[in-house]
Every structure is written in structure tokens, then in C-alpha cells.
Coordinates of C-alpha atoms and ligand atoms in Angstrom, one line a residue:
X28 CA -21.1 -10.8 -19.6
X29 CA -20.8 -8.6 -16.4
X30 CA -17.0 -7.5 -17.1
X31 CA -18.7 -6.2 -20.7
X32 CA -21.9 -4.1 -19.3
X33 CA -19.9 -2.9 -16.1
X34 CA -17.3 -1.9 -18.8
X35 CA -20.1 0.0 -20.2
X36 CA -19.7 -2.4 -23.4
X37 CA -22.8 -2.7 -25.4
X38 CA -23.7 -6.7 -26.0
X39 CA -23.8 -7.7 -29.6
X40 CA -24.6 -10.8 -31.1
X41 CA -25.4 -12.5 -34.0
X42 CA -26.7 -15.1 -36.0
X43 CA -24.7 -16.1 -38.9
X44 CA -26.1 -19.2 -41.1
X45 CA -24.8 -20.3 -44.5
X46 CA -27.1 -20.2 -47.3
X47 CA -25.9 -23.8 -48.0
X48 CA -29.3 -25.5 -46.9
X49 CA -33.2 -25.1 -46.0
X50 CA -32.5 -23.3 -41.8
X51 CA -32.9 -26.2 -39.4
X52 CA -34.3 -26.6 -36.0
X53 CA -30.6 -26.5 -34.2
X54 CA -29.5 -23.8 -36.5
X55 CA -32.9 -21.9 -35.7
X56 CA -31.7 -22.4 -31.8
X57 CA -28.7 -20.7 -32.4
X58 CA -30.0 -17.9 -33.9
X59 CA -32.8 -17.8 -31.0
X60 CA -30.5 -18.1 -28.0
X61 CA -28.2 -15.5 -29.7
X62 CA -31.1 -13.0 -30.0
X63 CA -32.0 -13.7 -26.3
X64 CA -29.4 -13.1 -25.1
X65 CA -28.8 -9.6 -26.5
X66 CA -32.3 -8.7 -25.6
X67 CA -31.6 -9.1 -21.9
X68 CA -28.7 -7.5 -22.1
X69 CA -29.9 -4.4 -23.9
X70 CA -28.0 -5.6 -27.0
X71 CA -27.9 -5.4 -30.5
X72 CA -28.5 -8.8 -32.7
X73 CA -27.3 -9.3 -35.9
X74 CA -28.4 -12.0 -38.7
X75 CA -24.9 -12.3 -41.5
X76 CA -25.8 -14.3 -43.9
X77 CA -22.4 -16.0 -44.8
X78 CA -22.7 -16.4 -48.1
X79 CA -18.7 -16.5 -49.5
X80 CA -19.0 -20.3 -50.3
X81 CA -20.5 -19.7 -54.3
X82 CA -20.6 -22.7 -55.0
X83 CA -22.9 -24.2 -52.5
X84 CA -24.6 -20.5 -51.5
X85 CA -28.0 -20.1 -53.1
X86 CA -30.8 -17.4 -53.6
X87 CA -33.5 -20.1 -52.2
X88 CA -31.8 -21.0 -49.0
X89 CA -31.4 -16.7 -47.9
X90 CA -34.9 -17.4 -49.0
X91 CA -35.8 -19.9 -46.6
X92 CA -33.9 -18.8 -43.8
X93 CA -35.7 -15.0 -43.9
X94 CA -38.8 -16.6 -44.1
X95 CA -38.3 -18.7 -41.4
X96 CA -36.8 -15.6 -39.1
X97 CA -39.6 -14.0 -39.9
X98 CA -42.1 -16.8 -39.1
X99 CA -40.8 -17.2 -35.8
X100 CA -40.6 -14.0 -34.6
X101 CA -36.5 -13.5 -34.7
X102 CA -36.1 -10.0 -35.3
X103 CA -32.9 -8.4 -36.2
X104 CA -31.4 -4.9 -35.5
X105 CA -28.9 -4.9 -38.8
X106 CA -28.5 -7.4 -41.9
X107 CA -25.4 -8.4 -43.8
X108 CA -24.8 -10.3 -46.6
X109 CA -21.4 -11.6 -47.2
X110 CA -20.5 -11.2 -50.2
X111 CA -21.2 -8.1 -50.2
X112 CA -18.5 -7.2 -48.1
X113 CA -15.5 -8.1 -50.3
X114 CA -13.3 -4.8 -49.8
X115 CA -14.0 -4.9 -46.1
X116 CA -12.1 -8.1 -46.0
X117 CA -9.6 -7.1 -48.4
X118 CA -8.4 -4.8 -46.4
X119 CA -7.8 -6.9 -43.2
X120 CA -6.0 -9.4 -46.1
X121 CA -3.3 -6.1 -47.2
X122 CA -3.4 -6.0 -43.6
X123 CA -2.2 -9.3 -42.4
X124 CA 0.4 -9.7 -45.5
X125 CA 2.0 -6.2 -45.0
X126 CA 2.5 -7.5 -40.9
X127 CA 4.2 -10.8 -42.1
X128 CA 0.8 -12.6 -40.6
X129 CA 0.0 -13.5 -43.6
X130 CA 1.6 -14.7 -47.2
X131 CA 0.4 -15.4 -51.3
X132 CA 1.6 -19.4 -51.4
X133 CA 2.3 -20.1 -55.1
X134 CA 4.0 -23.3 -54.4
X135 CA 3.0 -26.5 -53.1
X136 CA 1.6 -25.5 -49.5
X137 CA 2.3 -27.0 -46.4
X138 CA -1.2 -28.4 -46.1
X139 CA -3.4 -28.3 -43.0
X140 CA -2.2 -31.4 -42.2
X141 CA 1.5 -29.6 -41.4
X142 CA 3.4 -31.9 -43.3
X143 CA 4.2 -31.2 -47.7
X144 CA 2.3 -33.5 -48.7
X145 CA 2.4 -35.4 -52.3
X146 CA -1.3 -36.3 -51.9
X147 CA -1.7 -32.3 -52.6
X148 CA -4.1 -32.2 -55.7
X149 CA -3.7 -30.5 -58.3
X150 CA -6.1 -27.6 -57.8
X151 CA -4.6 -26.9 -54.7
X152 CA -0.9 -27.1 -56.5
X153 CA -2.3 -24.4 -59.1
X154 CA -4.1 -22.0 -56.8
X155 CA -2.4 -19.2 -55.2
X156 CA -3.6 -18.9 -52.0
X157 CA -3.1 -16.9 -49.4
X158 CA -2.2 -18.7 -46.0
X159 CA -1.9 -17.5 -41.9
X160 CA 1.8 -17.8 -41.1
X161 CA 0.6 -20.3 -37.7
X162 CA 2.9 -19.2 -34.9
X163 CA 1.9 -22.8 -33.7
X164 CA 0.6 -22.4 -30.1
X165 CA -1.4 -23.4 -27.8
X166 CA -4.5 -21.6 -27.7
X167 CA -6.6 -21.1 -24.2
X168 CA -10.1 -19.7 -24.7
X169 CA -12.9 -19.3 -21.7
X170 CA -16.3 -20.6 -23.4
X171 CA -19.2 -20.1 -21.3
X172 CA -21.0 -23.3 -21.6
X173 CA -17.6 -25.5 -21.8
X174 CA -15.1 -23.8 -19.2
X175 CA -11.4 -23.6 -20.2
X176 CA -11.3 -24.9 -23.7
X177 CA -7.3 -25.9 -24.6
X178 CA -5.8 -26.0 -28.3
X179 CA -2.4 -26.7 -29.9
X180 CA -2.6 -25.4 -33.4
X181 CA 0.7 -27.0 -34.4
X182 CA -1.0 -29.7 -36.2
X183 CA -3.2 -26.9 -38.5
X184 CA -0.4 -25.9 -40.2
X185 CA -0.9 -22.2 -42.2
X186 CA -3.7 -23.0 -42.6
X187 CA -5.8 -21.0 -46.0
X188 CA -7.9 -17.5 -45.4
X189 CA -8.4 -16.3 -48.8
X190 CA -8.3 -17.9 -52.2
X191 CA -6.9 -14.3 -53.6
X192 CA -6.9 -10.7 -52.1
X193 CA -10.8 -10.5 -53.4
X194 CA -11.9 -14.0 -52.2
X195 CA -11.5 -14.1 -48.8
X196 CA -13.0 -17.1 -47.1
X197 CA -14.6 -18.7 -44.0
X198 CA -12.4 -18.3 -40.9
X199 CA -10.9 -14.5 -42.1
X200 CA -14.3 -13.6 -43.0
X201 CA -15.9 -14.9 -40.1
X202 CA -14.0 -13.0 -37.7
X203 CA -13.2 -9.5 -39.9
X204 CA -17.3 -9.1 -39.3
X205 CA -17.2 -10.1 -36.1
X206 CA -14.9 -7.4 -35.3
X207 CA -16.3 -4.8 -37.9
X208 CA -19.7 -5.5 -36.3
X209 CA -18.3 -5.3 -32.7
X210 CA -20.1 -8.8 -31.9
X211 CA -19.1 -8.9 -27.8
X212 CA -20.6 -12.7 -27.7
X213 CA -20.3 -15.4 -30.7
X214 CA -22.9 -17.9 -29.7
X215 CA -22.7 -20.4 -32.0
X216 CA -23.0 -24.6 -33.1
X217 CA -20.1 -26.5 -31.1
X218 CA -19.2 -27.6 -34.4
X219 CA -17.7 -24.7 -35.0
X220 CA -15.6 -25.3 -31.5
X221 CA -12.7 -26.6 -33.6
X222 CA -12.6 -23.5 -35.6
X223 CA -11.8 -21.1 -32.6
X224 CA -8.2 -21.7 -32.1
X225 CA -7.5 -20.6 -35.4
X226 CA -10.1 -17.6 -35.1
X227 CA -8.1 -16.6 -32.4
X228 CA -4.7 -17.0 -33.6
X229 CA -6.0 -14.4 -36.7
X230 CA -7.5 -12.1 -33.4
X231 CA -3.3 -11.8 -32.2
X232 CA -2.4 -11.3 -35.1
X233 CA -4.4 -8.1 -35.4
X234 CA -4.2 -7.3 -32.1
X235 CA -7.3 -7.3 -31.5
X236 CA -8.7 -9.2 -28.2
X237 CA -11.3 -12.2 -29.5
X238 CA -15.0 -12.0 -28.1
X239 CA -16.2 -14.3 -25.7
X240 CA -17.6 -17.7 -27.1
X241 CA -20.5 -19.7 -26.1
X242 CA -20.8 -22.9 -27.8
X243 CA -23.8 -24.9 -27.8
X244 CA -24.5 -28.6 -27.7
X245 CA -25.7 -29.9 -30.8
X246 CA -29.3 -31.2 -31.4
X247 CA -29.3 -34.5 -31.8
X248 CA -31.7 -37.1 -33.2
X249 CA -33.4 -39.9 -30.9
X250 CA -30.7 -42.0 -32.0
X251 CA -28.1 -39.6 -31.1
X252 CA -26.4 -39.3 -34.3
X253 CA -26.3 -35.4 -35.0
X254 CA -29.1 -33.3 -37.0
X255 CA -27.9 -31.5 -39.8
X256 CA -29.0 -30.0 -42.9
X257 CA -28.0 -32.8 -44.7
X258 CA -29.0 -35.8 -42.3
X259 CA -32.5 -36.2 -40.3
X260 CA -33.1 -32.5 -39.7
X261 CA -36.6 -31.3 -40.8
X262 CA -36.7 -27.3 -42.3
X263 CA -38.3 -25.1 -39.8
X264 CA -40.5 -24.2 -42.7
X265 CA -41.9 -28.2 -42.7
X266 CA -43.8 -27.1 -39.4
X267 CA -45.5 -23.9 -40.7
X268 CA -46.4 -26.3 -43.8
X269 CA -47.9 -28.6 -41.1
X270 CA -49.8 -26.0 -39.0
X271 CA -47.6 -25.5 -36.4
X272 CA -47.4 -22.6 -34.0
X273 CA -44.7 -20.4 -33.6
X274 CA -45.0 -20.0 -30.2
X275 CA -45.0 -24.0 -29.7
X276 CA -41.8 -24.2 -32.1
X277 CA -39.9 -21.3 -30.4
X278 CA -40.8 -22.7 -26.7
X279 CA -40.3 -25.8 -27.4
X280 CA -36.4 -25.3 -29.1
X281 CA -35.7 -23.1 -26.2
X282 CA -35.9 -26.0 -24.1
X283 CA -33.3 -28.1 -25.8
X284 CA -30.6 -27.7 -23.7
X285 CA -31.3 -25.2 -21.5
X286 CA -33.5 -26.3 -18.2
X287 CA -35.0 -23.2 -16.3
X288 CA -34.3 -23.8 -12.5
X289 CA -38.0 -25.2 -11.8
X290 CA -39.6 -27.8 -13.9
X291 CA -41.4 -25.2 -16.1
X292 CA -42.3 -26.1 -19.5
X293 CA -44.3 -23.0 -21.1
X294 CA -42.5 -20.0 -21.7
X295 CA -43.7 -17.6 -23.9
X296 CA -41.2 -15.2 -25.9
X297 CA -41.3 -12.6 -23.1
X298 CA -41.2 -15.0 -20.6
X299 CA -38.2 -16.8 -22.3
X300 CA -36.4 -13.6 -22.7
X301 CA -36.8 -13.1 -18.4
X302 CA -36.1 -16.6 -17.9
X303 CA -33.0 -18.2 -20.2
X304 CA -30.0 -18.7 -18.6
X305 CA -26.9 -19.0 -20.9
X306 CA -25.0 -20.3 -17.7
X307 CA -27.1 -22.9 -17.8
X308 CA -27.2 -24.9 -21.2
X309 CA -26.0 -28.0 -20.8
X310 CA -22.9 -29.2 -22.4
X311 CA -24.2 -32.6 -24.1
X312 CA -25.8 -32.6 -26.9
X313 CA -29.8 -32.2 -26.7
X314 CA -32.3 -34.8 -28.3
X315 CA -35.0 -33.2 -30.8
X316 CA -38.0 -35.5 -30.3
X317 CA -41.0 -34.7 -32.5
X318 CA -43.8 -36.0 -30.3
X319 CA -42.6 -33.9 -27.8
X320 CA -43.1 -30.5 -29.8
X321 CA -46.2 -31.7 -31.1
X322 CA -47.1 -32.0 -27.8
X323 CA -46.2 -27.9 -27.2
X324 CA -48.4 -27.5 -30.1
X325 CA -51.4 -28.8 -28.6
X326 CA -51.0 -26.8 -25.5
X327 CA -50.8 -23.7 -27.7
X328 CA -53.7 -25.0 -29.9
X329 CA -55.8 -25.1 -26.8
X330 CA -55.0 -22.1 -25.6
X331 CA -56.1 -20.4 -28.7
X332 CA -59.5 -18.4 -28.6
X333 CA -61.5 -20.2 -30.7
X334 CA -62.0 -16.9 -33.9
X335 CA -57.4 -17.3 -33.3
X336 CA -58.1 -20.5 -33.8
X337 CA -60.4 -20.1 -37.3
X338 CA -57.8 -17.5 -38.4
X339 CA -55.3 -19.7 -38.2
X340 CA -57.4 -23.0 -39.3
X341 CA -58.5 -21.3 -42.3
X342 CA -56.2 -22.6 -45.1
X343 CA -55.9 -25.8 -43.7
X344 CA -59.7 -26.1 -44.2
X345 CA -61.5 -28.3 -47.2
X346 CA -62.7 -25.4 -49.8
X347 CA -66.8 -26.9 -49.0
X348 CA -65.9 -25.3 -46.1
X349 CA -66.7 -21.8 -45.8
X350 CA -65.2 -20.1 -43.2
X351 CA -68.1 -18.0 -42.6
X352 CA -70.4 -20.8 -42.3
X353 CA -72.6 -22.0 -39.0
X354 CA -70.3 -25.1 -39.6
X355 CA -66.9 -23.2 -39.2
X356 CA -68.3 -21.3 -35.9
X357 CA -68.7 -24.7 -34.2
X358 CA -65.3 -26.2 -35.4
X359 CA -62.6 -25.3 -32.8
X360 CA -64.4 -26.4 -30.0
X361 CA -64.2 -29.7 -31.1
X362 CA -60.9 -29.9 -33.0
X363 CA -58.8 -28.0 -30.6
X364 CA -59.1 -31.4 -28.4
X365 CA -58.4 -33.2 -31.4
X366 CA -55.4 -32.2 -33.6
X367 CA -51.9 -32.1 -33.0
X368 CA -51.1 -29.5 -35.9
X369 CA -53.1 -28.3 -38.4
X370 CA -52.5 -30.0 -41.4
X371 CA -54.9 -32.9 -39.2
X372 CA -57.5 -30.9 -40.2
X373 CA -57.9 -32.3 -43.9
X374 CA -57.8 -36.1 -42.1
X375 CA -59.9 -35.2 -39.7
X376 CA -62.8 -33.9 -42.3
X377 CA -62.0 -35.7 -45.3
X378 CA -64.6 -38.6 -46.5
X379 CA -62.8 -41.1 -44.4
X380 CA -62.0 -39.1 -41.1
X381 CA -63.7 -39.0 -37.9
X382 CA -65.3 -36.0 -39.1
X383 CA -66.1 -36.8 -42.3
X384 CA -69.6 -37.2 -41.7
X385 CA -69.8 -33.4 -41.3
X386 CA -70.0 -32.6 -45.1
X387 CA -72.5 -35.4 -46.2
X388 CA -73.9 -38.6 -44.7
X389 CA -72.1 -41.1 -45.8
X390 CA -74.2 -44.0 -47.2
X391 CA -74.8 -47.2 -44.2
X392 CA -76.5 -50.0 -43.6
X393 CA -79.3 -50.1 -41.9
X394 CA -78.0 -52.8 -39.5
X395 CA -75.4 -50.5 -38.5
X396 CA -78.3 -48.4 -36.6
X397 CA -78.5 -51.5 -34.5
X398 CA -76.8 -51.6 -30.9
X399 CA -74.3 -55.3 -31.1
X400 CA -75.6 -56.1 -27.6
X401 CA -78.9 -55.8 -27.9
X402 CA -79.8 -55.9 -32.0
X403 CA -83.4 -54.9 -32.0
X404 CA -85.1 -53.1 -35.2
X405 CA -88.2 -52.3 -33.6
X406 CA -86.8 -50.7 -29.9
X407 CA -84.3 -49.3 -32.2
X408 CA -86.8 -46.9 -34.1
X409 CA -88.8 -46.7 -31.3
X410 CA -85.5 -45.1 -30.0
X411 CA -84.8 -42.8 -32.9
X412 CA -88.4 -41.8 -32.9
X413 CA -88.4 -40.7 -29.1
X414 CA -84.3 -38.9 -29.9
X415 CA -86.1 -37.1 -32.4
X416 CA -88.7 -36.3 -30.4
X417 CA -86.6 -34.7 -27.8
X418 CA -84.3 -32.6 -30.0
X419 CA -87.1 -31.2 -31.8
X420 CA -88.1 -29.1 -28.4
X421 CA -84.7 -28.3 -28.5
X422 CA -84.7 -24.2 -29.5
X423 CA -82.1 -23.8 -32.8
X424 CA -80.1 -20.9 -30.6
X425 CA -79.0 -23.2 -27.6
X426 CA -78.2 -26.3 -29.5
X427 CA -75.2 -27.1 -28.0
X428 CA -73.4 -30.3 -27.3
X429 CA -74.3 -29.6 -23.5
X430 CA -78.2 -29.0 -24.0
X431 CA -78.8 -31.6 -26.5
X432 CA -76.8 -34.0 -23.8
X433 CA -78.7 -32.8 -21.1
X434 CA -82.6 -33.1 -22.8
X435 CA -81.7 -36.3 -23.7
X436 CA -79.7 -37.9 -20.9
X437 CA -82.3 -39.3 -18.3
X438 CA -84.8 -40.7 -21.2
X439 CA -80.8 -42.7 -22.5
X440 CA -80.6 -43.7 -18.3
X441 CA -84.4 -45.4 -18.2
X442 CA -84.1 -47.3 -21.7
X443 CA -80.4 -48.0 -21.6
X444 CA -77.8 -45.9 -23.0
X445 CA -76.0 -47.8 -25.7
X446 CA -80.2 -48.6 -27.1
X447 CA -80.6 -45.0 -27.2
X448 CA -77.0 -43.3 -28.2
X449 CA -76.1 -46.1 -30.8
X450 CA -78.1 -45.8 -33.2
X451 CA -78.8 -42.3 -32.6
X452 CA -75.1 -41.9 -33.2
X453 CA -74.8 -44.0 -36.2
X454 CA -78.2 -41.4 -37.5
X455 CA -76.3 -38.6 -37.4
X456 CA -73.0 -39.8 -38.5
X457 CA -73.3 -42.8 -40.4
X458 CA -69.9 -43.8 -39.2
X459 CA -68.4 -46.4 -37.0
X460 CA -66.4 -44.5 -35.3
X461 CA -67.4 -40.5 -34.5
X462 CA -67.3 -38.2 -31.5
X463 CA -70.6 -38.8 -29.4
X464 CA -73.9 -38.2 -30.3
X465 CA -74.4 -35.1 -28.8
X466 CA -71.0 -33.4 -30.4
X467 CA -71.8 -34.5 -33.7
X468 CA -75.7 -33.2 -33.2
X469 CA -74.0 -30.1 -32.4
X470 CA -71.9 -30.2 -35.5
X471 CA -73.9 -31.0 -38.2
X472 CA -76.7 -28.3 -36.4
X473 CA -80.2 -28.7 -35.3
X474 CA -81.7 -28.5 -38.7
X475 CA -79.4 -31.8 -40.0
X476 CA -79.9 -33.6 -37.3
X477 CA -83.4 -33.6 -38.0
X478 CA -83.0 -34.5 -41.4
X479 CA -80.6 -37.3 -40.6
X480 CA -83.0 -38.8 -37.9
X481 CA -85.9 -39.0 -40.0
X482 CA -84.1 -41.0 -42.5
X483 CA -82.8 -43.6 -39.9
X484 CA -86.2 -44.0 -38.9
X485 CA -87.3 -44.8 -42.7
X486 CA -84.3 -46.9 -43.1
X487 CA -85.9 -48.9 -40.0
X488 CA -89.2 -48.9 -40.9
Ligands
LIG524 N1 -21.8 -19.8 -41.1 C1 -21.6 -20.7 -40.1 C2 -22.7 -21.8 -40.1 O1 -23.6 -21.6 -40.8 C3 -21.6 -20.1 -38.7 C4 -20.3 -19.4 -38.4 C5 -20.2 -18.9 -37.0 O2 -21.2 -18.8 -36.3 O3 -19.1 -18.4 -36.6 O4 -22.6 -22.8 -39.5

């Protein structure tokens, strides 16, 4: 990194998923440690969407991974799509042939096992392919997260780079941008270690000297068996569907792998950019633990102002809901403590959720008014009766959770506090379980809780 800016070098990296799958949390990480890294640098990032595989490339999955770019706040400075670059790479193929690097195979290939094999099938007997001529080496690369990384390519054999002058695929392709794009860093999945050596090997042949590499661990699930787009690994898009933050997503992923110096756990993008150290991702292979970013997203919930917070709640809400409603304004002080993402909205209000009471009363018993340790009608409605009493001096404009609390706490010390806040509770609610009386007062409003008292004290009389 030094040798490149004191060489006056401008940093360039860049992102380069396959279209082959919904974008991932580890694949996301790539992309976001890649980007980071060029922004401290005063670099260039690229996102290549490497889309030469037809067959398993599709429209949807560019879809997806845009949207989730986008979503997470991973800006670009330049776009390419591969397959729009097919006389780019053809040229590099003319390139390689006419050097002797490179050769049409019509015949049964030496495989990439090294050997002719008979097990060759048959579409591999009819294609005409062109192979790398392997000088068969070893191959020494410096990655910055694994140190001296060895490699004897002997055993890959010429190994395939284009199924015809106009079809060039992954490992020509892959580099032939990299060096068009002038990409100083490839920061990429270490499952893409093994494909170095024969990156490289295609570098000398052009003469060309290869970038530096960084590859980074893997995430893996709490099982340790890898995430990938085809096992255990949850689109980034899931969490937007769920009400996650961004910001929670983007810190938290950061953090997979990489440990700041101090124990630090909230970085915002900024901060993130000042902070990350490439130098210091770890080698292993990082565990992706859901309860763990649901805990970032609570941290972020609560820091939310609470009109952030409606902006964001808002199409997570129940449509009886409007978002302009008295109702609405008193919401995010009481679900900021209570959701993890917010998709836990729709539980939390729906007929059977804690706040279910909100919308209508549900229908109870009238022995449910009555405190289990001390089950008496009549001290009951005298209780309601006084309650009522009480919140009635309370003025509409400072009916909070705090006043109504206050008014009513030393009259709940003399007679006893589960005689006074149960069946108060159960008035306002109707529920079993509910946040405390004074919350759900402030909830439902002055006005309802009127209403709602009154008919407890009918129900006992
Ligand atoms: N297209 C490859 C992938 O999606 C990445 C190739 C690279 O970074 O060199 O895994």
C-alpha cells in the first residue's frame, strides 16, 4: 500500500460479484472492505459485475445486488458489466495465442487434472477451447492478510481461458479487467485463493506485474461450515425486508474479522473508514451470528430520534394506523425499547401482541380486574373509582407515562400497589400481559383511558 502511494500510484479497487445468486452478507463484506479501503487511500472503487457465466448469470441477481449496494450505502466510482466487454478480452486472447501463451485445443485436452484423461466427456472432447500453455511453476505471491502464499501449478495443467476467441471466461476475464481497470489491490473471498496462481501465471505471460491481493477469511455459520449463496447465507435484502438498519448491517459486517485495536463496537461509516485496518483482519474464518446484529440493530434503533424513527416505522405499521395520528406520535418511545427490527412491529400491535390492546379493548373477564393475591371485587372498584379519579385532574397536554405515574404513585404506596395497578392495568389493557399501567395510559391517551376505566368499574359493579 505505501510502495503504491509513495510511487505516486493511485489505489483502485473493486468489487466484482457474480450475478449467480441473491448478494450475501460475506459477499456484501467484500465489497465493503474493498470500498474502504480505496476511500482511505484516496482511491477509486469499482463494482464489475462478472457476468460471462450465461447460464447461471441472471437479470434478477444484478438486480438484487444494486439494490442492496445501494441500500447499504456502497457507492461506486465506475460500473462494468461483463459481458459487455467481449472485444476487450478478445484482444488479450489474439494476444496470448500470437505469444505462444496460449493455443485453440481441438483434441482431447490435457485436463486440469494434468494427465489425458479417458474420463474426458464428451462436451469437453467436442469443444475447441482455448487453453494457457502452464509453464508449470511455482508461484510466490505476498497476500496481505496471509503472508507468503506458495503454489506449484504443475498439477493445473493448461488449464481453459476461453471457450472460443468471443467467449472468454472466468480467470482471463477476471484479470484482463483487472489490468484494463488498473485495480492496484484485489481484495476478495479466500475462496478465490486457489485461483491466484494461475491469475498470475496469465500476469507473466503478458508481462504485466499482478496487483497485490488481500484475501479474506470467509464468514462462517455458528457451526462453522461456510456461508454461501447456496448454503445458510441470508440475502442482504432479507434484513431491509425485516426492518433493519443499514447502519447496524454495515457496522456490524465490518466487524467480522477485523477487530479495531480497543474493544470498540460502534463505528459508523465515517468512523469505519478512519478506523479499518486491512493489516488487521484476521486470517480464520469469522462466525456470522444473527443475535449479535440484531443486537447492533437495537443500538441503532435507540439512537434514532423518535420522527427518524416514524419515518422509518412507517411501512411496517398496521394500515388502522395512521401515521399522523396522536397514537403514532407516542409510539417510538415505547417500541424503540422493545423491537429488535422492525418487522416486530406488526407482532407487537397485532390482536395478540403486547400492544395489541392499543387498537381496541380486547373483550375480558371481569375476574381478570382482580389482583390473585388479594381477589376483592369491592376494594377493586373502589380502586378503579379512586385511579379514575386521579387521572381525570390529569390536564390532556401533560399526559405522559411520567405524570400519570407520578399523580398516582403515593395513593398505589398507601393502598398497596398490585390492589391499585392490577386491575387498573387489566382496565386499560384488557391483557394479561402489557407494559405498565402508566405506559399504556399514555398510549391509548387521556381520553381512552377514561373510557376504559369507566367500563371496568361497570363490569365490577
Ligand atoms: N466473481 C467472483 C465472485 O463472485 C469474484 C472474482 C474476484 O474477485 O476475483 O466470487
Amino acid at each position: 500500500m505505501e510502495n503504491d502511494i509513495v510511487s505516486g500510484k493511485k489505489v483502485v479497487t473493486r468489487f466484482a460479484p457474480s450475478p449467480t445468486g441473491y448478494l450475501h452478507s460475506g459477499s456484501y463484506r467484500t465489497g465493503l472492505f474493498s470500498c474502504i479501503f480505496a476511500l482511505q487511500n484516496a482511491g477509486k472503487f469499482i463494482l464489475r459485475i462478472e457476468d460471462t457465466d450465461k447460464e447461471r448469470s441472471k437479470k434478477e441477481y444484478e438486480e438484487n445486488i444494486l439494490e442492496s449496494l445501494e441500500w447499504l450505502g456502497l457507492k461506486y466510482d465506475a460500473f462494468y458489466r461483463q459481458s459487455e466487454r467481449t472485444e476487450v478480452y478478445k484482444k488479450y486472447i489474439h494476444r496470448l495465442i500470437e505469444t505462444g501463451h496460449a493455443y485453440i485445443s481441438k483434441e482431447t485436452p490435457v485436463t486440469d487434472e494434468g494427465s489425458h484423461s479417458k474420463k474426458n466427456t464428451d462436451a469437453t472432447l467436442r469443444a475447441e477451447v482455448i487453453r494457457f500453455r502452464n509453464p508449470k511453476k511455482k508461484v510466490v505471491f505476498n497476500d496481505l492478510i496471509r503472508g507468503n502464499v506458495e503454489f506449484d501449478t504443475t498439477e493445473l495443467g493448461d488449464f481453459v481461458i476461453a471457450k472460443s476467441v468471443d467467449e472468454a471466461i472466468f480467470h482471463l476475464v477476471v484479470i484482463v479487467d483487472d489490468i484494463e481497470m488498473g485495480i492496484t489491490h484485489i481484495i476478495r473471498g479466500e475462496d478465490h485463493i486457489s485461483n491466484t496462481p494461475r491469475q498470475i501465471l496469465i500476469y507473466e505471460a503478458l508481462g504485466i506485474t499482478p496487483p497485490i491481493y488481500a484475501h479474506i477469511p470467509l464468514l462462517l455459520g455458528k457451526d462453522r461450515s461456510k456461508l454461501s449463496k447456496r448454503k445458510g447465507a441470508v440475502p442482504v435484502t432479507e434484513y431491509r425486508r425485516r426492518g433493519f438498519l443499514p447502519q447496524a448491517v454495515v457496522n456490524y459486517l465490518a466487524l467480522l474479522g477485523w477487530h479495531p485495536t480497543d474493544d470498540r463496537e460502534i463505528f459508523s461509516f465515517d468512523e469505519l473508514v478512519k478506523n479499518f485496518d486491512l493489516a488487521r483482519v484476521q486470517k480464520g474464518g469469522a462466525i456470522f451470528d444473527e443475535e449479535k446484529l440484531c443486537w447492533y440493530n437495537r443500538q441503532y434503533i435507540l439512537k434514532l430520534t423518535d420522527k427518524e424513527f416514524l419515518e422509518l416505522a412507517s411501512p411496517f405499521m398496521p394500515e388502522w394506523l395512521s401515521s399522523s395520528s396522536d397514537i403514532s406520535k407516542r409510539l417510538p418511545h415505547v417500541l424503540k425499547e422493545k423491537i429488535t427490527c422492525f418487522a416486530d412491529i406488526s407482532n407487537l400491535l397485532g390482536v395478540s401482541g403486547e400492544l395489541g390492546f392499543i387498537k381496541s379493548l380486547p373483550d375480558f373477564k371481569s375476574e381478570m380486574l382482580l389482583w390473585k393475591k388479594d381477589p376483592n371485587a369491592k376494594e377493586s372498584k373502589i380502586h378503579l373509582e379512586k385511579s379514575l379519579e386521579i387521572i381525570e385532574t390529569i390536564d390532556e397536554k401533560t399526559f405522559t407515562a411520567d405524570v400519570t405515574k407520578v399523580a398516582l404513585w403515593s395513593y398505589a404506596e398507601t393502598a398497596g400497589k398490585g390492589n391499585v395497578l392490577w386491575p387498573l392495568r387489566v382496565a386499560l389493557t384488557g391483557q394479561e400481559r402489557s407494559p405498565d399501567p402508566f405506559v399504556s395510559a399514555f398510549l391509548i391517551g387521556r381520553e381512552e383511558s377514561i373510557k376504559r376505566l369507566k367500563n371496568a368499574i361497570t363490569k365490577l359493579s
